[in-house]
mmCIF file of C-alpha atoms and ligand atoms in Angstrom:
data_model
loop_
_atom_site.group_PDB
_atom_site.id
_atom_site.type_symbol
_atom_site.label_atom_id
_atom_site.label_comp_id
_atom_site.label_asym_id
_atom_site.label_seq_id
_atom_site.Cartn_x
_atom_site.Cartn_y
_atom_site.Cartn_z
ATOM 1 C CA MET A 213 117.186 27.008 72.348
ATOM 2 C CA SER A 214 114.296 28.666 70.536
ATOM 3 C CA LYS A 215 111.233 26.627 69.648
ATOM 4 C CA ARG A 216 110.091 25.946 66.094
ATOM 5 C CA ALA A 217 106.426 26.057 65.111
ATOM 6 C CA ILE A 218 104.531 25.269 61.937
ATOM 7 C CA ILE A 219 101.326 27.251 61.285
ATOM 8 C CA THR A 220 98.922 26.095 58.592
ATOM 9 C CA GLY A 221 96.587 28.904 57.531
ATOM 10 C CA ILE A 222 99.252 31.563 58.209
ATOM 11 C CA THR A 223 97.752 33.778 55.465
ATOM 12 C CA GLY A 224 94.403 33.833 57.313
ATOM 13 C CA GLN A 225 93.214 36.083 60.152
ATOM 14 C CA ASP A 226 94.288 33.853 63.059
ATOM 15 C CA GLY A 227 97.490 32.682 61.374
ATOM 16 C CA SER A 228 98.746 36.260 61.083
ATOM 17 C CA TYR A 229 98.081 37.075 64.776
ATOM 18 C CA LEU A 230 99.533 33.766 65.940
ATOM 19 C CA ALA A 231 102.692 34.307 63.864
ATOM 20 C CA GLU A 232 103.130 37.728 65.533
ATOM 21 C CA LEU A 233 102.663 36.201 68.982
ATOM 22 C CA LEU A 234 105.130 33.349 68.408
ATOM 23 C CA LEU A 235 107.736 35.702 66.912
ATOM 24 C CA SER A 236 107.426 37.880 70.021
ATOM 25 C CA LYS A 237 108.256 34.739 72.035
ATOM 26 C CA GLU A 238 111.339 34.126 69.854
ATOM 27 C CA TYR A 239 109.930 31.125 68.021
ATOM 28 C CA GLU A 240 111.173 30.168 64.601
ATOM 29 C CA VAL A 241 107.932 30.345 62.588
ATOM 30 C CA VAL A 242 107.290 28.267 59.483
ATOM 31 C CA GLY A 243 104.051 29.116 57.671
ATOM 32 C CA VAL A 244 102.318 26.779 55.255
ATOM 33 C CA VAL A 245 101.024 28.287 52.023
ATOM 34 C CA ARG A 246 99.204 26.590 49.193
ATOM 35 C CA ARG A 247 100.076 27.381 45.606
ATOM 36 C CA THR A 248 98.155 30.271 44.097
ATOM 37 C CA SER A 249 98.686 32.015 40.760
ATOM 38 C CA ALA A 250 99.490 35.238 42.633
ATOM 39 C CA PRO A 251 100.784 35.765 46.206
ATOM 40 C CA ASN A 252 98.173 36.150 48.937
ATOM 41 C CA TYR A 253 100.329 37.579 51.734
ATOM 42 C CA GLY A 254 98.371 40.755 52.620
ATOM 43 C CA ARG A 255 97.901 39.846 56.294
ATOM 44 C CA ILE A 256 101.522 38.782 56.837
ATOM 45 C CA GLN A 257 103.303 41.324 54.617
ATOM 46 C CA HIS A 258 104.733 43.025 57.728
ATOM 47 C CA LEU A 259 106.198 39.681 58.923
ATOM 48 C CA ILE A 260 107.447 38.350 55.614
ATOM 49 C CA ASP A 261 111.164 38.750 56.431
ATOM 50 C CA ARG A 262 110.764 37.040 59.806
ATOM 51 C CA VAL A 263 108.877 33.880 58.874
ATOM 52 C CA THR A 264 109.701 31.030 56.509
ATOM 53 C CA LEU A 265 106.966 30.083 54.052
ATOM 54 C CA ARG A 266 106.760 26.501 52.812
ATOM 55 C CA PRO A 267 104.350 24.986 50.276
ATOM 56 C CA ALA A 268 102.006 22.199 51.415
ATOM 57 C CA ASP A 269 98.297 21.434 51.216
ATOM 58 C CA LEU A 270 95.865 19.719 53.573
ATOM 59 C CA LEU A 271 94.639 17.762 50.534
ATOM 60 C CA ASP A 272 98.069 16.235 49.942
ATOM 61 C CA GLN A 273 99.324 13.716 52.509
ATOM 62 C CA LEU A 274 102.867 13.536 51.130
ATOM 63 C CA SER A 275 103.300 17.306 51.198
ATOM 64 C CA LEU A 276 102.490 17.263 54.943
ATOM 65 C CA ILE A 277 104.831 14.374 55.724
ATOM 66 C CA ARG A 278 107.658 16.037 53.815
ATOM 67 C CA LEU A 279 106.994 19.379 55.525
ATOM 68 C CA ILE A 280 107.076 17.925 59.041
ATOM 69 C CA ASP A 281 110.089 15.738 58.297
ATOM 70 C CA GLU A 282 112.101 18.679 56.967
ATOM 71 C CA VAL A 283 111.068 21.284 59.558
ATOM 72 C CA ARG A 284 110.877 19.012 62.646
ATOM 73 C CA PRO A 285 108.739 21.476 64.646
ATOM 74 C CA HIS A 286 108.091 21.385 68.391
ATOM 75 C CA GLU A 287 104.554 22.700 67.854
ATOM 76 C CA PHE A 288 102.123 22.420 64.948
ATOM 77 C CA TYR A 289 99.113 24.777 64.792
ATOM 78 C CA ASN A 290 96.508 23.540 62.309
ATOM 79 C CA LEU A 291 94.502 26.655 61.481
ATOM 80 C CA ALA A 292 93.947 25.990 57.765
ATOM 81 C CA ALA A 293 90.350 25.343 56.776
ATOM 82 C CA MET A 294 87.516 26.331 54.517
ATOM 83 C CA SER A 295 86.137 28.621 57.216
ATOM 84 C CA PHE A 296 83.106 30.375 55.675
ATOM 85 C CA VAL A 297 79.897 28.593 56.730
ATOM 86 C CA PRO A 298 77.652 29.449 53.692
ATOM 87 C CA ALA A 299 80.328 28.179 51.272
ATOM 88 C CA SER A 300 80.118 24.775 52.955
ATOM 89 C CA TRP A 301 76.628 24.210 51.505
ATOM 90 C CA ASP A 302 77.960 25.055 48.033
ATOM 91 C CA GLN A 303 81.012 22.786 48.380
ATOM 92 C CA PRO A 304 80.240 20.162 51.038
ATOM 93 C CA MET A 305 82.650 17.561 49.646
ATOM 94 C CA LEU A 306 85.597 19.938 49.473
ATOM 95 C CA THR A 307 84.747 21.260 52.943
ATOM 96 C CA GLY A 308 84.985 17.701 54.289
ATOM 97 C CA GLU A 309 88.250 17.077 52.460
ATOM 98 C CA PHE A 310 89.887 20.227 53.898
ATOM 99 C CA ASN A 311 88.363 20.415 57.344
ATOM 100 C CA ALA A 312 87.810 16.758 58.275
ATOM 101 C CA GLN A 313 90.150 14.481 56.301
ATOM 102 C CA GLY A 314 92.744 17.262 56.155
ATOM 103 C CA VAL A 315 93.055 16.979 59.937
ATOM 104 C CA THR A 316 93.421 13.204 59.731
ATOM 105 C CA ARG A 317 96.261 13.749 57.264
ATOM 106 C CA VAL A 318 97.983 16.143 59.692
ATOM 107 C CA LEU A 319 97.563 13.690 62.582
ATOM 108 C CA GLU A 320 98.909 10.805 60.492
ATOM 109 C CA ALA A 321 101.895 12.845 59.346
ATOM 110 C CA ILE A 322 102.752 13.768 62.953
ATOM 111 C CA ARG A 323 102.255 10.201 64.155
ATOM 112 C CA GLN A 324 104.534 8.825 61.473
ATOM 113 C CA VAL A 325 107.306 11.435 61.555
ATOM 114 C CA ASP A 326 107.526 12.496 65.217
ATOM 115 C CA PRO A 327 104.720 11.717 67.710
ATOM 116 C CA LYS A 328 106.274 14.090 70.277
ATOM 117 C CA ILE A 329 105.159 17.171 68.304
ATOM 118 C CA HIS A 330 102.407 19.141 70.056
ATOM 119 C CA LEU A 331 99.344 19.699 67.827
ATOM 120 C CA TYR A 332 96.708 22.427 68.100
ATOM 121 C CA GLN A 333 93.467 21.781 66.178
ATOM 122 C CA ALA A 334 91.142 24.727 65.427
ATOM 123 C CA SER A 335 87.759 23.497 66.613
ATOM 124 C CA SER A 336 84.730 25.756 66.562
ATOM 125 C CA SER A 337 81.621 26.810 68.466
ATOM 126 C CA GLU A 338 79.749 26.011 65.232
ATOM 127 C CA MET A 339 79.913 22.406 66.492
ATOM 128 C CA PHE A 340 77.302 23.346 69.151
ATOM 129 C CA GLY A 341 74.908 24.514 66.401
ATOM 130 C CA LYS A 342 71.366 24.002 67.669
ATOM 131 C CA VAL A 343 72.550 24.345 71.224
ATOM 132 C CA ARG A 344 71.726 21.720 73.830
ATOM 133 C CA GLU A 345 72.492 23.970 76.798
ATOM 134 C CA VAL A 346 73.285 27.606 77.591
ATOM 135 C CA PRO A 347 76.098 28.574 77.951
ATOM 136 C CA GLN A 348 78.162 25.974 76.088
ATOM 137 C CA ASN A 349 81.191 24.344 77.731
ATOM 138 C CA GLU A 350 83.602 21.455 76.979
ATOM 139 C CA LEU A 351 80.948 18.868 77.937
ATOM 140 C CA THR A 352 78.022 20.306 75.963
ATOM 141 C CA PRO A 353 76.853 17.825 73.273
ATOM 142 C CA PHE A 354 77.366 18.873 69.651
ATOM 143 C CA TYR A 355 74.530 19.467 67.146
ATOM 144 C CA PRO A 356 76.126 20.986 64.017
ATOM 145 C CA ARG A 357 73.883 22.822 61.546
ATOM 146 C CA SER A 358 76.051 23.107 58.410
ATOM 147 C CA PRO A 359 78.483 20.954 56.422
ATOM 148 C CA TYR A 360 81.154 23.201 57.971
ATOM 149 C CA GLY A 361 79.949 22.360 61.490
ATOM 150 C CA VAL A 362 79.780 18.664 60.681
ATOM 151 C CA SER A 363 83.318 18.703 59.261
ATOM 152 C CA LYS A 364 84.608 20.377 62.435
ATOM 153 C CA VAL A 365 82.923 17.756 64.631
ATOM 154 C CA PHE A 366 84.760 15.041 62.692
ATOM 155 C CA ALA A 367 88.032 16.965 63.060
ATOM 156 C CA HIS A 368 87.410 17.427 66.776
ATOM 157 C CA TYR A 369 86.780 13.764 67.460
ATOM 158 C CA ILE A 370 89.602 12.482 65.236
ATOM 159 C CA THR A 371 91.935 14.732 67.256
ATOM 160 C CA VAL A 372 90.582 13.320 70.534
ATOM 161 C CA ASN A 373 90.801 9.807 69.094
ATOM 162 C CA TYR A 374 94.466 10.121 68.047
ATOM 163 C CA ARG A 375 95.288 11.554 71.470
ATOM 164 C CA GLU A 376 93.665 8.557 73.159
ATOM 165 C CA SER A 377 94.840 5.933 70.638
ATOM 166 C CA TYR A 378 98.455 7.011 70.159
ATOM 167 C CA ASP A 379 99.123 9.196 73.203
ATOM 168 C CA LEU A 380 99.752 12.263 71.025
ATOM 169 C CA TYR A 381 99.799 15.727 72.577
ATOM 170 C CA ALA A 382 96.847 16.905 70.500
ATOM 171 C CA VAL A 383 94.613 19.702 71.819
ATOM 172 C CA SER A 384 91.413 21.022 70.419
ATOM 173 C CA GLY A 385 90.518 24.655 71.070
ATOM 174 C CA ILE A 386 86.763 25.192 70.821
ATOM 175 C CA LEU A 387 86.859 28.861 69.903
ATOM 176 C CA PHE A 388 83.795 31.074 69.667
ATOM 177 C CA ASN A 389 83.648 33.766 66.956
ATOM 178 C CA HIS A 390 86.644 36.059 67.012
ATOM 179 C CA GLU A 391 87.150 39.058 64.813
ATOM 180 C CA SER A 392 89.576 41.862 64.005
ATOM 181 C CA PRO A 393 90.431 44.419 61.322
ATOM 182 C CA ARG A 394 92.022 41.438 59.492
ATOM 183 C CA ARG A 395 88.764 39.458 59.377
ATOM 184 C CA GLY A 396 87.672 38.341 55.872
ATOM 185 C CA LEU A 397 85.187 40.754 54.274
ATOM 186 C CA GLU A 398 82.496 38.065 53.895
ATOM 187 C CA PHE A 399 82.022 37.512 57.664
ATOM 188 C CA VAL A 400 79.232 39.572 59.182
ATOM 189 C CA THR A 401 81.313 41.761 61.527
ATOM 190 C CA ARG A 402 83.725 42.888 58.853
ATOM 191 C CA LYS A 403 81.025 43.100 56.189
ATOM 192 C CA ILE A 404 79.238 45.582 58.466
ATOM 193 C CA THR A 405 82.269 47.632 59.544
ATOM 194 C CA ASP A 406 83.528 47.881 55.949
ATOM 195 C CA ALA A 407 80.059 49.010 54.767
ATOM 196 C CA VAL A 408 79.749 51.560 57.598
ATOM 197 C CA ALA A 409 83.075 53.097 56.579
ATOM 198 C CA ARG A 410 82.097 53.172 52.893
ATOM 199 C CA ILE A 411 78.738 54.779 53.632
ATOM 200 C CA LYS A 412 80.332 57.332 55.949
ATOM 201 C CA LEU A 413 82.851 58.253 53.243
ATOM 202 C CA GLY A 414 80.216 58.450 50.500
ATOM 203 C CA LEU A 415 81.512 55.348 48.661
ATOM 204 C CA ALA A 416 78.251 53.359 49.168
ATOM 205 C CA THR A 417 74.689 53.946 50.377
ATOM 206 C CA THR A 418 73.236 50.559 51.423
ATOM 207 C CA LEU A 419 74.165 47.289 53.107
ATOM 208 C CA ALA A 420 72.254 44.038 52.447
ATOM 209 C CA LEU A 421 72.123 41.565 55.351
ATOM 210 C CA GLY A 422 70.408 38.279 56.257
ATOM 211 C CA ASN A 423 69.299 37.191 59.744
ATOM 212 C CA LEU A 424 69.590 40.132 62.159
ATOM 213 C CA ASP A 425 68.348 38.029 65.094
ATOM 214 C CA ALA A 426 71.272 35.582 65.200
ATOM 215 C CA HIS A 427 73.326 35.939 68.396
ATOM 216 C CA ARG A 428 77.059 35.338 68.658
ATOM 217 C CA ASP A 429 79.693 35.520 71.380
ATOM 218 C CA TRP A 430 82.208 37.789 69.610
ATOM 219 C CA GLY A 431 85.766 38.325 70.861
ATOM 220 C CA PHE A 432 89.057 39.768 69.532
ATOM 221 C CA ALA A 433 91.286 37.425 67.498
ATOM 222 C CA GLY A 434 94.471 38.756 69.147
ATOM 223 C CA ASP A 435 93.196 37.490 72.525
ATOM 224 C CA TYR A 436 92.186 34.104 71.124
ATOM 225 C CA VAL A 437 95.563 33.185 69.598
ATOM 226 C CA LYS A 438 97.091 33.662 73.078
ATOM 227 C CA ALA A 439 94.756 30.934 74.318
ATOM 228 C CA MET A 440 95.952 28.616 71.515
ATOM 229 C CA TRP A 441 99.559 29.038 72.643
ATOM 230 C CA MET A 442 98.662 28.573 76.330
ATOM 231 C CA MET A 443 96.918 25.254 75.575
ATOM 232 C CA MET A 444 100.105 23.968 73.945
ATOM 233 C CA GLN A 445 102.340 24.613 76.986
ATOM 234 C CA ARG A 446 100.567 22.316 79.458
ATOM 235 C CA GLU A 447 101.751 19.075 80.991
ATOM 236 C CA ARG A 448 98.775 17.223 79.529
ATOM 237 C CA ALA A 449 96.762 17.839 76.335
ATOM 238 C CA GLU A 450 93.145 18.833 77.021
ATOM 239 C CA ASP A 451 90.381 20.663 75.180
ATOM 240 C CA TYR A 452 89.220 24.167 76.109
ATOM 241 C CA VAL A 453 86.317 26.464 75.258
ATOM 242 C CA ILE A 454 87.458 30.030 74.520
ATOM 243 C CA ALA A 455 84.758 32.715 74.654
ATOM 244 C CA THR A 456 83.891 36.061 76.224
ATOM 245 C CA GLY A 457 80.686 34.737 77.835
ATOM 246 C CA VAL A 458 78.684 37.659 76.414
ATOM 247 C CA SER A 459 76.335 37.308 73.443
ATOM 248 C CA HIS A 460 74.932 39.989 71.101
ATOM 249 C CA SER A 461 72.637 39.959 68.078
ATOM 250 C CA VAL A 462 73.641 40.974 64.563
ATOM 251 C CA ARG A 463 71.151 43.851 65.067
ATOM 252 C CA ASP A 464 73.142 45.060 68.126
ATOM 253 C CA LEU A 465 76.279 44.950 66.018
ATOM 254 C CA VAL A 466 74.710 46.983 63.201
ATOM 255 C CA GLU A 467 73.345 49.557 65.632
ATOM 256 C CA LEU A 468 76.676 50.012 67.388
ATOM 257 C CA ALA A 469 78.756 50.174 64.186
ATOM 258 C CA PHE A 470 76.529 52.746 62.440
ATOM 259 C CA GLY A 471 76.076 54.674 65.697
ATOM 260 C CA HIS A 472 79.852 54.944 66.137
ATOM 261 C CA VAL A 473 80.040 57.206 63.045
ATOM 262 C CA GLY A 474 76.777 59.042 63.763
ATOM 263 C CA LEU A 475 74.592 57.197 61.198
ATOM 264 C CA ASP A 476 71.100 55.702 61.609
ATOM 265 C CA TRP A 477 71.328 52.071 60.434
ATOM 266 C CA ARG A 478 67.609 51.946 59.501
ATOM 267 C CA LYS A 479 68.275 54.346 56.610
ATOM 268 C CA HIS A 480 70.934 52.065 55.060
ATOM 269 C CA VAL A 481 70.353 48.385 55.900
ATOM 270 C CA THR A 482 68.201 46.229 53.612
ATOM 271 C CA LEU A 483 67.226 42.591 54.157
ATOM 272 C CA ASP A 484 68.085 40.037 51.482
ATOM 273 C CA PRO A 485 66.390 36.610 51.812
ATOM 274 C CA LYS A 486 69.242 35.064 49.779
ATOM 275 C CA LEU A 487 71.494 35.653 52.780
ATOM 276 C CA ILE A 488 69.349 33.506 55.080
ATOM 277 C CA ARG A 489 71.062 30.125 55.625
ATOM 278 C CA PRO A 490 69.398 26.737 54.937
ATOM 279 C CA ALA A 491 69.830 25.952 58.655
ATOM 280 C CA GLU A 492 70.837 28.631 61.149
ATOM 281 C CA VAL A 493 72.800 28.650 64.382
ATOM 282 C CA GLU A 494 70.608 31.036 66.347
ATOM 283 C CA HIS A 495 72.356 31.649 69.629
ATOM 284 C CA LEU A 496 75.897 30.961 70.804
ATOM 285 C CA VAL A 497 77.398 31.935 74.148
ATOM 286 C CA GLY A 498 80.411 30.212 75.658
ATOM 287 C CA ASP A 499 81.485 29.260 79.161
ATOM 288 C CA SER A 500 85.292 29.504 79.249
ATOM 289 C CA SER A 501 85.673 29.021 83.005
ATOM 290 C CA LYS A 502 87.976 26.011 82.526
ATOM 291 C CA ALA A 503 90.405 28.056 80.394
ATOM 292 C CA ARG A 504 90.237 30.976 82.814
ATOM 293 C CA ALA A 505 90.987 28.735 85.816
ATOM 294 C CA GLN A 506 93.597 26.404 84.283
ATOM 295 C CA LEU A 507 95.310 28.607 81.671
ATOM 296 C CA GLY A 508 94.817 31.991 83.323
ATOM 297 C CA TRP A 509 93.356 33.210 80.015
ATOM 298 C CA GLU A 510 90.941 36.093 79.754
ATOM 299 C CA PRO A 511 89.769 38.410 76.979
ATOM 300 C CA THR A 512 91.007 42.021 76.962
ATOM 301 C CA VAL A 513 88.638 43.528 74.359
ATOM 302 C CA ASP A 514 84.859 43.733 74.863
ATOM 303 C CA PHE A 515 82.152 43.849 72.186
ATOM 304 C CA ALA A 516 81.938 47.652 72.003
ATOM 305 C CA GLY A 517 85.739 47.960 71.887
ATOM 306 C CA LEU A 518 85.935 45.371 69.118
ATOM 307 C CA VAL A 519 83.309 47.044 66.925
ATOM 308 C CA LYS A 520 84.925 50.464 67.333
ATOM 309 C CA MET A 521 88.369 49.032 66.572
ATOM 310 C CA MET A 522 87.073 47.475 63.339
ATOM 311 C CA VAL A 523 85.060 50.501 62.134
ATOM 312 C CA ASP A 524 88.008 52.834 62.804
ATOM 313 C CA ALA A 525 90.414 50.520 60.951
ATOM 314 C CA ASP A 526 88.112 50.382 57.915
ATOM 315 C CA LEU A 527 87.704 54.164 57.958
ATOM 316 C CA ASP A 528 91.495 54.602 58.034
ATOM 317 C CA ARG A 529 92.037 52.077 55.240
ATOM 318 C CA LEU A 530 89.393 53.546 52.931
ATOM 319 C CA THR A 531 90.368 57.137 53.674
ATOM 320 C CA ALA A 532 93.978 56.346 52.747
ATOM 321 C CA ALA A 533 93.084 54.542 49.504
ATOM 322 C CA PRO A 534 89.412 54.893 48.449
ATOM 323 C CA GLN A 535 90.284 53.911 44.873
ATOM 324 C CA VAL A 536 91.359 50.411 45.992
ATOM 325 C CA ALA A 537 88.263 49.772 48.080
ATOM 326 C CA GLY A 538 87.341 46.751 45.933
ATOM 327 C CA PRO A 539 83.860 45.309 45.542
ATOM 328 C CA VAL A 540 81.311 45.259 48.384
ATOM 329 C CA SER A 541 80.878 41.768 49.941
ATOM 330 C CA THR A 542 77.683 40.121 48.703
ATOM 331 C CA SER A 543 78.002 36.967 50.902
HETATM 332 P P1 NAP B 867 90.603 32.305 57.516
HETATM 333 O O1 NAP B 867 90.951 33.739 57.709
HETATM 334 O O2 NAP B 867 89.538 31.953 56.544
HETATM 335 O O3 NAP B 867 91.953 31.532 57.085
HETATM 336 C C1 NAP B 867 91.935 30.208 56.633
HETATM 337 C C2 NAP B 867 93.334 29.789 56.224
HETATM 338 O O4 NAP B 867 93.322 28.418 55.788
HETATM 339 C C3 NAP B 867 93.934 30.599 55.066
HETATM 340 O O5 NAP B 867 95.284 30.859 55.358
HETATM 341 C C4 NAP B 867 93.812 29.615 53.889
HETATM 342 O O6 NAP B 867 94.770 29.825 52.889
HETATM 343 C C5 NAP B 867 94.088 28.312 54.596
HETATM 344 N N1 NAP B 867 93.674 27.105 53.835
HETATM 345 C C6 NAP B 867 92.422 26.799 53.423
HETATM 346 N N2 NAP B 867 92.432 25.622 52.796
HETATM 347 C C7 NAP B 867 93.708 25.141 52.807
HETATM 348 C C8 NAP B 867 94.348 23.971 52.309
HETATM 349 N N3 NAP B 867 93.685 23.018 51.658
HETATM 350 N N4 NAP B 867 95.679 23.804 52.513
HETATM 351 C C9 NAP B 867 96.383 24.756 53.150
HETATM 352 N N5 NAP B 867 95.832 25.912 53.630
HETATM 353 C C10 NAP B 867 94.518 26.100 53.452
HETATM 354 O O7 NAP B 867 90.208 31.633 58.913
HETATM 355 P P2 NAP B 867 90.477 32.140 60.427
HETATM 356 O O8 NAP B 867 89.322 33.010 60.848
HETATM 357 O O9 NAP B 867 91.870 32.635 60.565
HETATM 358 O O10 NAP B 867 90.280 30.776 61.234
HETATM 359 C C11 NAP B 867 91.377 29.899 61.486
HETATM 360 C C12 NAP B 867 90.859 28.523 61.860
HETATM 361 O O11 NAP B 867 90.047 28.614 63.030
HETATM 362 C C13 NAP B 867 89.965 27.854 60.810
HETATM 363 O O12 NAP B 867 90.202 26.460 60.887
HETATM 364 C C14 NAP B 867 88.541 28.153 61.280
HETATM 365 O O13 NAP B 867 87.645 27.187 60.783
HETATM 366 C C15 NAP B 867 88.746 28.078 62.780
HETATM 367 N N6 NAP B 867 87.839 28.886 63.597
HETATM 368 C C16 NAP B 867 87.718 30.226 63.369
HETATM 369 C C17 NAP B 867 86.898 30.992 64.192
HETATM 370 C C18 NAP B 867 86.736 32.473 63.971
HETATM 371 O O14 NAP B 867 85.792 33.042 64.531
HETATM 372 N N7 NAP B 867 87.633 33.124 63.243
HETATM 373 C C19 NAP B 867 86.214 30.384 65.266
HETATM 374 C C20 NAP B 867 86.393 29.003 65.478
HETATM 375 C C21 NAP B 867 87.214 28.273 64.659
HETATM 376 P P3 NAP B 867 94.518 30.817 51.642
HETATM 377 O O15 NAP B 867 94.954 32.165 52.116
HETATM 378 O O16 NAP B 867 95.381 30.225 50.591
HETATM 379 O O17 NAP B 867 93.046 30.782 51.314
HETATM 380 N N1 GDD B 868 78.306 36.308 56.681
HETATM 381 C C1 GDD B 868 77.117 36.890 56.896
HETATM 382 N N2 GDD B 868 76.647 37.798 55.975
HETATM 383 N N3 GDD B 868 76.409 36.561 58.005
HETATM 384 C C2 GDD B 868 75.219 37.196 58.207
HETATM 385 C C3 GDD B 868 74.711 38.136 57.314
HETATM 386 C C4 GDD B 868 75.457 38.449 56.130
HETATM 387 O O1 GDD B 868 75.051 39.272 55.310
HETATM 388 N N4 GDD B 868 73.518 38.573 57.810
HETATM 389 C C5 GDD B 868 73.297 37.933 58.955
HETATM 390 N N5 GDD B 868 74.324 37.091 59.207
HETATM 391 C C6 GDD B 868 74.418 36.174 60.358
HETATM 392 C C7 GDD B 868 74.633 34.702 59.942
HETATM 393 O O2 GDD B 868 73.384 34.128 59.518
HETATM 394 C C8 GDD B 868 75.187 34.134 61.235
HETATM 395 O O3 GDD B 868 74.125 33.753 62.090
HETATM 396 C C9 GDD B 868 75.945 35.309 61.880
HETATM 397 O O4 GDD B 868 75.565 36.482 61.138
HETATM 398 C C10 GDD B 868 77.461 35.174 61.864
HETATM 399 O O5 GDD B 868 77.878 34.843 60.539
HETATM 400 P P1 GDD B 868 79.439 34.832 60.124
HETATM 401 O O6 GDD B 868 80.081 36.125 60.501
HETATM 402 O O7 GDD B 868 79.495 34.429 58.677
HETATM 403 O O8 GDD B 868 80.096 33.750 61.091
HETATM 404 P P2 GDD B 868 79.634 32.277 61.541
HETATM 405 O O9 GDD B 868 79.179 32.391 62.963
HETATM 406 O O10 GDD B 868 78.740 31.652 60.559
HETATM 407 O O11 GDD B 868 81.014 31.473 61.476
HETATM 408 C C11 GDD B 868 82.241 32.030 62.019
HETATM 409 O O12 GDD B 868 82.371 31.658 63.371
HETATM 410 C C12 GDD B 868 82.529 30.241 63.603
HETATM 411 C C13 GDD B 868 82.638 30.047 65.117
HETATM 412 O O13 GDD B 868 81.347 29.920 65.659
HETATM 413 C C14 GDD B 868 83.399 31.516 61.160
HETATM 414 O O14 GDD B 868 84.565 32.190 61.530
HETATM 415 C C15 GDD B 868 83.623 30.029 61.360
HETATM 416 O O15 GDD B 868 84.816 29.631 60.669
HETATM 417 C C16 GDD B 868 83.773 29.774 62.863
HETATM 418 O O16 GDD B 868 83.994 28.409 63.109
#
């Protein structure tokens, strides 16, 4: 019998890769979409005939209970969130409603309808914030630096608490930054690779950035959704850090991306103080040895491979349709 899975956030980067992975494993995939005035299915267009889309919202408890009652999934992947860190200072209340209380609503719905459902919660390395040790592992204390980070700490602990209080199979994946050609244009990797392609093709001349000294542990989203699935197949629910273990600065990223198309980044990059965050996460690097030992997980794409993959994809996209390039990201 094939398994059934619900994915919230299926229209996002991770949701689209996870849907592909689960379909390849013969799952029946039900994706949650919230109502919009126009469809927002760009990342899952190629899967649209193979998944079922159902309306629900993390803000609406009844919509989640009804969804779970009607679908009766074996696995529930909660990927939906307000995921852009700067926006969390502009909308801290809404960020908490989506990312913190939204998770409580999912947990409550599962507890009430069918406590045997396995739940994956999308936790984040942003929870480590002003890091207490290097590298960060499952036992490293949290010190979030944004309303987004704070909301994810709440979500993390409410997931742990429901696991311990009600014996739910609820896992929390503490994933470090992961990217792909499907990454939103406002995140720094994609903002850079999109700009490099535009500049190379003569569609733009400059790129405004904020803190070039921030370091991140960047991996490929396709590798990270495999880890999500692996965590859900265990005997016992536990939390895992997922990371490459290698950290680079935003400056390294810029240099590599421009260099890949033969451009000198110093001639194109400007610094905009408006892009500096009220509180910064300066340096993240993860220790995923637990996941490597227990799940057998490991990344297949390194930093250089990831940057090249993303620049090449943006070049292909903009070469095919330069007239639909859309506005440059200013976030
Ligand atoms: P993303 O591309 O921004 O996608 C977010 C998804 O959440 C979208 O499908 C969005 O739907 C949906 N969503 C937002 N609010 C919702 C609501 N109230 N009800 C229902 N759906 C809602 O994010 P991602 O990069 O795929 O990340 C997936 C998850 O992993 C997020 O929880 C993120 O915080 C977490 N995470 C990401 C990373 C990373 O590096 N990518 C690292 C650690 C943790 P719309 O399309 O309608 O906007
Ligand atoms: N977005 C952006 N735009 N970031 C910039 C820019 C810019 O112009 N210039 C410098 N940066 C720096 C930011 O200050 C930050 O230190 C770093 O680039 C990465 O920023 P983002 O790509 O926006 O990602 P993030 O690390 O804040 O958050 C992402 O990763 C988290 C996991 O640690 C998101 O995907 C979160 O949802 C996720 O939880």
